[in-house]
Coordinates of C-alpha atoms in Angstrom, one line a residue:
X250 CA -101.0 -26.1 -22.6
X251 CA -98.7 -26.0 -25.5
X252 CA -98.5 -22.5 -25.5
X253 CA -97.8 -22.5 -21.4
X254 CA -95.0 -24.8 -21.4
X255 CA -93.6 -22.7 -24.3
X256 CA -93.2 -19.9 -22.2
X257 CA -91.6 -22.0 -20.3
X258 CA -89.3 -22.5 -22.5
X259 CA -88.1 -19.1 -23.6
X260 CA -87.2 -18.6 -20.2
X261 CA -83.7 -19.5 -21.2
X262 CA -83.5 -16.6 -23.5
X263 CA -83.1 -14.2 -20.9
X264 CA -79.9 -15.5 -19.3
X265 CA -76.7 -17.2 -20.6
X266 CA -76.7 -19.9 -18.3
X267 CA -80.7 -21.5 -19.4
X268 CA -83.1 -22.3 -15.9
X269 CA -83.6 -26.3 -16.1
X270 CA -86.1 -28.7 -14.3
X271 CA -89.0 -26.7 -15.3
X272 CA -92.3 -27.9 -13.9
X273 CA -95.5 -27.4 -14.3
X274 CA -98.9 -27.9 -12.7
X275 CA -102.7 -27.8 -12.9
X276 CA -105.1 -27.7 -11.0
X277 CA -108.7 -26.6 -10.5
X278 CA -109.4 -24.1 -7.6
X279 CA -111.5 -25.9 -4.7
X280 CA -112.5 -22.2 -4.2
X281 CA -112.8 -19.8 -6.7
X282 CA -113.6 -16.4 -8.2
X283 CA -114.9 -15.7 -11.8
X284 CA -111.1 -14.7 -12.2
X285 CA -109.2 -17.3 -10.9
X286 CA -111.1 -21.0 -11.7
X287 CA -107.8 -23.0 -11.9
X288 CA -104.9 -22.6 -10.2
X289 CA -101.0 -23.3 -11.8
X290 CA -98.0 -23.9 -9.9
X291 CA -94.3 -23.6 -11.7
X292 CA -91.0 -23.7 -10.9
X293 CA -87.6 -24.0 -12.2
X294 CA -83.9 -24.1 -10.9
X295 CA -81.7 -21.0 -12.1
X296 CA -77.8 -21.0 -11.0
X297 CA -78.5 -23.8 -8.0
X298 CA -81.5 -21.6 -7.0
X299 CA -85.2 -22.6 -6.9
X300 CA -88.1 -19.5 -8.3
X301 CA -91.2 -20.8 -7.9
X302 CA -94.6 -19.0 -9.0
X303 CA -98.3 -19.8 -8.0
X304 CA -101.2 -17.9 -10.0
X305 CA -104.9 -18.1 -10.9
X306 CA -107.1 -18.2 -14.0
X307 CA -110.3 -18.3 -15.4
X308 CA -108.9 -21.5 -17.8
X309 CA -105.8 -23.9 -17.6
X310 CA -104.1 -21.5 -20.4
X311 CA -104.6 -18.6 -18.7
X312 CA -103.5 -19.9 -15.5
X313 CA -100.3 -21.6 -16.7
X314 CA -99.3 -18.3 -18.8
X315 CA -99.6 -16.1 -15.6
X316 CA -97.7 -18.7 -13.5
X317 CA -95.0 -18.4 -16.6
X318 CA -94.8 -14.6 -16.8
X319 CA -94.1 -14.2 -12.9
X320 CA -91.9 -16.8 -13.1
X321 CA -90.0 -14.9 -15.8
X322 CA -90.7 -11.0 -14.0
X323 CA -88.8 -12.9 -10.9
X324 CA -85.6 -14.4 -13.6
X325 CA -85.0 -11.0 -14.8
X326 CA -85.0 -9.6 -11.2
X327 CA -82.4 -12.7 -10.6
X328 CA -80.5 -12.2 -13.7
X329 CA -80.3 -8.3 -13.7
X330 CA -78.8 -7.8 -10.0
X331 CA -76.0 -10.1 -8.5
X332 CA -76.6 -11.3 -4.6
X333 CA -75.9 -7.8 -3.1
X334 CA -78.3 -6.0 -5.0
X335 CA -80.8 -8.9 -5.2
X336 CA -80.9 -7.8 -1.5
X337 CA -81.2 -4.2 -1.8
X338 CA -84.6 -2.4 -0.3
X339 CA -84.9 -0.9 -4.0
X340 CA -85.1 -4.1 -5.3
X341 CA -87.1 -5.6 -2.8
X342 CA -89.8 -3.0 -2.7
X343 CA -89.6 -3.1 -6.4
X344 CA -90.9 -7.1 -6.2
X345 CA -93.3 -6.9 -3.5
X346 CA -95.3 -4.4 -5.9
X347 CA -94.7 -6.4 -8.8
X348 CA -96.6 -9.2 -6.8
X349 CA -98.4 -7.0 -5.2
X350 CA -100.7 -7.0 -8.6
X351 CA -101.1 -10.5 -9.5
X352 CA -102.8 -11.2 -5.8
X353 CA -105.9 -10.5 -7.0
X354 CA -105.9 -13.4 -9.4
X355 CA -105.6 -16.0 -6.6
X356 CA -108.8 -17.7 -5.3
X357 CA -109.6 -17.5 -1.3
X358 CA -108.8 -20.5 0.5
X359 CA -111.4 -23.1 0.4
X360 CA -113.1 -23.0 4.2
X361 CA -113.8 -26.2 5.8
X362 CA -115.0 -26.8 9.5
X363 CA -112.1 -26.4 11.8
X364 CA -112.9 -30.4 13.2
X365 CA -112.0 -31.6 9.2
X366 CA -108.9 -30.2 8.7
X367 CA -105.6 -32.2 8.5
X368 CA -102.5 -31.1 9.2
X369 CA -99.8 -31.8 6.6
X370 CA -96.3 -31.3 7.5
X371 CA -93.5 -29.8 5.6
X372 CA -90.0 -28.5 5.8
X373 CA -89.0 -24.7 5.2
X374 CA -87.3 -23.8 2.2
X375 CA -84.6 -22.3 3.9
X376 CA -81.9 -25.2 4.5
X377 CA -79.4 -22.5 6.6
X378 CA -79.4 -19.4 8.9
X379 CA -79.8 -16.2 6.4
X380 CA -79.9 -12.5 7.1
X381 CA -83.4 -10.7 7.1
X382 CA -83.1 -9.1 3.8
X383 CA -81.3 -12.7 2.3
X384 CA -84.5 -14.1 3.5
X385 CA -87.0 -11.7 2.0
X386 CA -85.6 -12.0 -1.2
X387 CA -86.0 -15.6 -1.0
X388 CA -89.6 -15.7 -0.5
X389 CA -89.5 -13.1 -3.2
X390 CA -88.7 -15.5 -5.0
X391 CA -90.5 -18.1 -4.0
X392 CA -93.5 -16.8 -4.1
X393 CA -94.1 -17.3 -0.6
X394 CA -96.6 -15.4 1.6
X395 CA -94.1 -16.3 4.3
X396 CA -90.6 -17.4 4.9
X397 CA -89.6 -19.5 8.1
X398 CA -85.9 -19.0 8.7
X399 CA -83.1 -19.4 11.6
X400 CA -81.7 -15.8 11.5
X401 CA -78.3 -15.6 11.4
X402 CA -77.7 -13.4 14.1
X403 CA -79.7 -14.3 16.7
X404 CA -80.2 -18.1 16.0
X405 CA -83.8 -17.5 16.6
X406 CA -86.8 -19.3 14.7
X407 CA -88.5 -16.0 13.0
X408 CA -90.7 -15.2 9.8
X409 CA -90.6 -12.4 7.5
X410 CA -94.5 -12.2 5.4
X411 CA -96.4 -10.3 3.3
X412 CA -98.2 -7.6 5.6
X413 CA -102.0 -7.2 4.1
X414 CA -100.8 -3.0 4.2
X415 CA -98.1 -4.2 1.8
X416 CA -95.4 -4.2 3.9
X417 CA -93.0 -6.9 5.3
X418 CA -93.3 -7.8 8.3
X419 CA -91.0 -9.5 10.8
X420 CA -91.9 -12.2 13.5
X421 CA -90.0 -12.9 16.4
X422 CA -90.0 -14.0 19.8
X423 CA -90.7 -11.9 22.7
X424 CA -87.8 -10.2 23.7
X425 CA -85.6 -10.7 20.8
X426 CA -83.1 -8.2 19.3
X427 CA -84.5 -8.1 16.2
X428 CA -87.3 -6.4 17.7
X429 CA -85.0 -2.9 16.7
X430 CA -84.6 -4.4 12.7
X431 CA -86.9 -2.0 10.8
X432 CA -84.8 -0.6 7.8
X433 CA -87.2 -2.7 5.4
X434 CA -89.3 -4.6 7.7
X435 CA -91.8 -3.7 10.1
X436 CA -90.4 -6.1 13.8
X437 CA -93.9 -8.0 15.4
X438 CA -93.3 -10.1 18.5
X439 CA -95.3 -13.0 18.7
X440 CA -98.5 -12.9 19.9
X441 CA -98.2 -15.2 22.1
X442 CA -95.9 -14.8 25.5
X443 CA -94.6 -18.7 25.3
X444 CA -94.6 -21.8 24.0
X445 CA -97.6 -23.5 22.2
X446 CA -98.6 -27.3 21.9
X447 CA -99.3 -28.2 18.7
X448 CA -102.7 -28.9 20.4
X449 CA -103.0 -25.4 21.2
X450 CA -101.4 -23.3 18.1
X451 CA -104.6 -25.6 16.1
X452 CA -107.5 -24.6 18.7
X453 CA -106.1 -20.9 18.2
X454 CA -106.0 -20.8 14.4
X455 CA -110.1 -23.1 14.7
X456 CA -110.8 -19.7 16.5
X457 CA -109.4 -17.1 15.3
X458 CA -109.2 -18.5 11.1
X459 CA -105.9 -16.4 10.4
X460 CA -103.9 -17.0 7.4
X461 CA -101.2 -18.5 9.9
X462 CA -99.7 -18.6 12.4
X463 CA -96.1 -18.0 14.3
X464 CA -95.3 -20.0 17.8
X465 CA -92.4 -21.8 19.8
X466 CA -93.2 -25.4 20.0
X467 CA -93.7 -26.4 23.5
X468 CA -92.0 -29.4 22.4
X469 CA -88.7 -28.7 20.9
X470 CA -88.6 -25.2 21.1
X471 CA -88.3 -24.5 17.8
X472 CA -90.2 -21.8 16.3
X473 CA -92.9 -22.6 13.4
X474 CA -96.2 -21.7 11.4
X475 CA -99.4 -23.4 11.6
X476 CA -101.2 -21.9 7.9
X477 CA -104.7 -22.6 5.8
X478 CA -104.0 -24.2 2.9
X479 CA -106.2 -23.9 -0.5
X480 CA -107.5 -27.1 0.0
X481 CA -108.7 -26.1 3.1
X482 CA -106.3 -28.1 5.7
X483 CA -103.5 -27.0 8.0
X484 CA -100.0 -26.6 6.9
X485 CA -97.3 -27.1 9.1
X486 CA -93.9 -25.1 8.2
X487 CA -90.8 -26.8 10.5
X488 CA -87.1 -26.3 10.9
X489 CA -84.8 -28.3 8.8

């Protein structure tokens, strides 16, 4: 561990202005493969911004160090290229291949029967209405499989994600304008023609056991993703 959280550490080598509230975490997989036993988590705040990594390994060391070296692969990318070209397709394609390598280190998602899974409830990262490519770089560097934002020109609740063909994709409603957005990302409506209960997004995802799921609350109208945690339960991504 005490090599880990020195990698950490020399984070702050690469940039003038050092990363602080550095965290780490452990855990052991709930499902695993003979590469990925535990699971580490970290995180730190460069220049008001949160990076965040997630990796797998066979021992806590091993885990923690990946977790530190994407965490220090997405500083330099932070470091090297102001806002503008943090945004660029270059640099963006650039990432998603960087990541694109590590996947295979993460365990599968521990299954449990679809009647024992909670739903926990949690807030997107993204606190105000961003542009597609601001928004791809965030879960770039987040480390996110998918980013729920209000796009700032349509006001609409979409999701840029991961595509499994390595390509981002974009989710929107039915009939949106950014259904013509495809200089990095590849436009997909929803799947679903209106709005969802809660109720009814769950029985889907019991059937159908994606990764998640995009809808427009019946309720409130507000578009979000039902997703299958590690652990097994249901994640629910809302508005701010």
């Amino acid at each position: 561990m005490e090599a880990a959280r020195a990698r950490l550490d020399a984070l702050e080598r690469y940039t003038d202005d050092p990363p602080v509230a550095a965290r780490l975490t452990l855990r052991h997989a709930a499902a695993h493969t003979k590469f990925a036993r535990y699971l580490a988590d970290a995180s730190v705040l460069f220049d008001g911004r949160l990076l965040a990594a997630h990796a797998g390994g066979r021992t806590p060391v091993e885990a923690a160090d990946a977790a530190a070296e994407r965490l220090r692969r997405q500083l330099r990318r932070t470091v090297d290229a102001d806002v503008a070209l943090r945004n660029e397709p270059r640099v963006i394609r650039a990432a998603l291949e960087d990541l694109a390598r590590d996947r295979e280190r993460l365990p599968q998602v521990r299954l449990k029967p679809p009647e024992e899974r909670e739903i926990v409830h949690r807030r997107t990262y993204a606190g105000q209405p961003e542009s597609t490519l601001t928004a791809i770089a965030d879960m770039l560097d987040l480390d996110e499989e998918f980013h729920l934002f209000k796009h700032v020109f349509t006001g609409e609740d979409v999701v840029v994600h991961r595509r499994d063909d390595g390509a981002i994709g974009l989710l929107h409603p039915p009939g949106s304008a950014l259904a013509d957005e495809n200089d990095v990302v590849v436009p997909e409506p929803s799947r679903y023609s209106g709005p969802l209960t809660l109720d009814q997004a769950r029985a889907e995802m019991d059937f159908l056991n994606h990764r998640f799921l995009y809808f427009q609350d019946a309720g409130d109208g507000r578009g979000k993703v039902l997703y299958l945690r590690h652990d097994g339960d249901y994640g629910l991504v809302e508005p701010q």
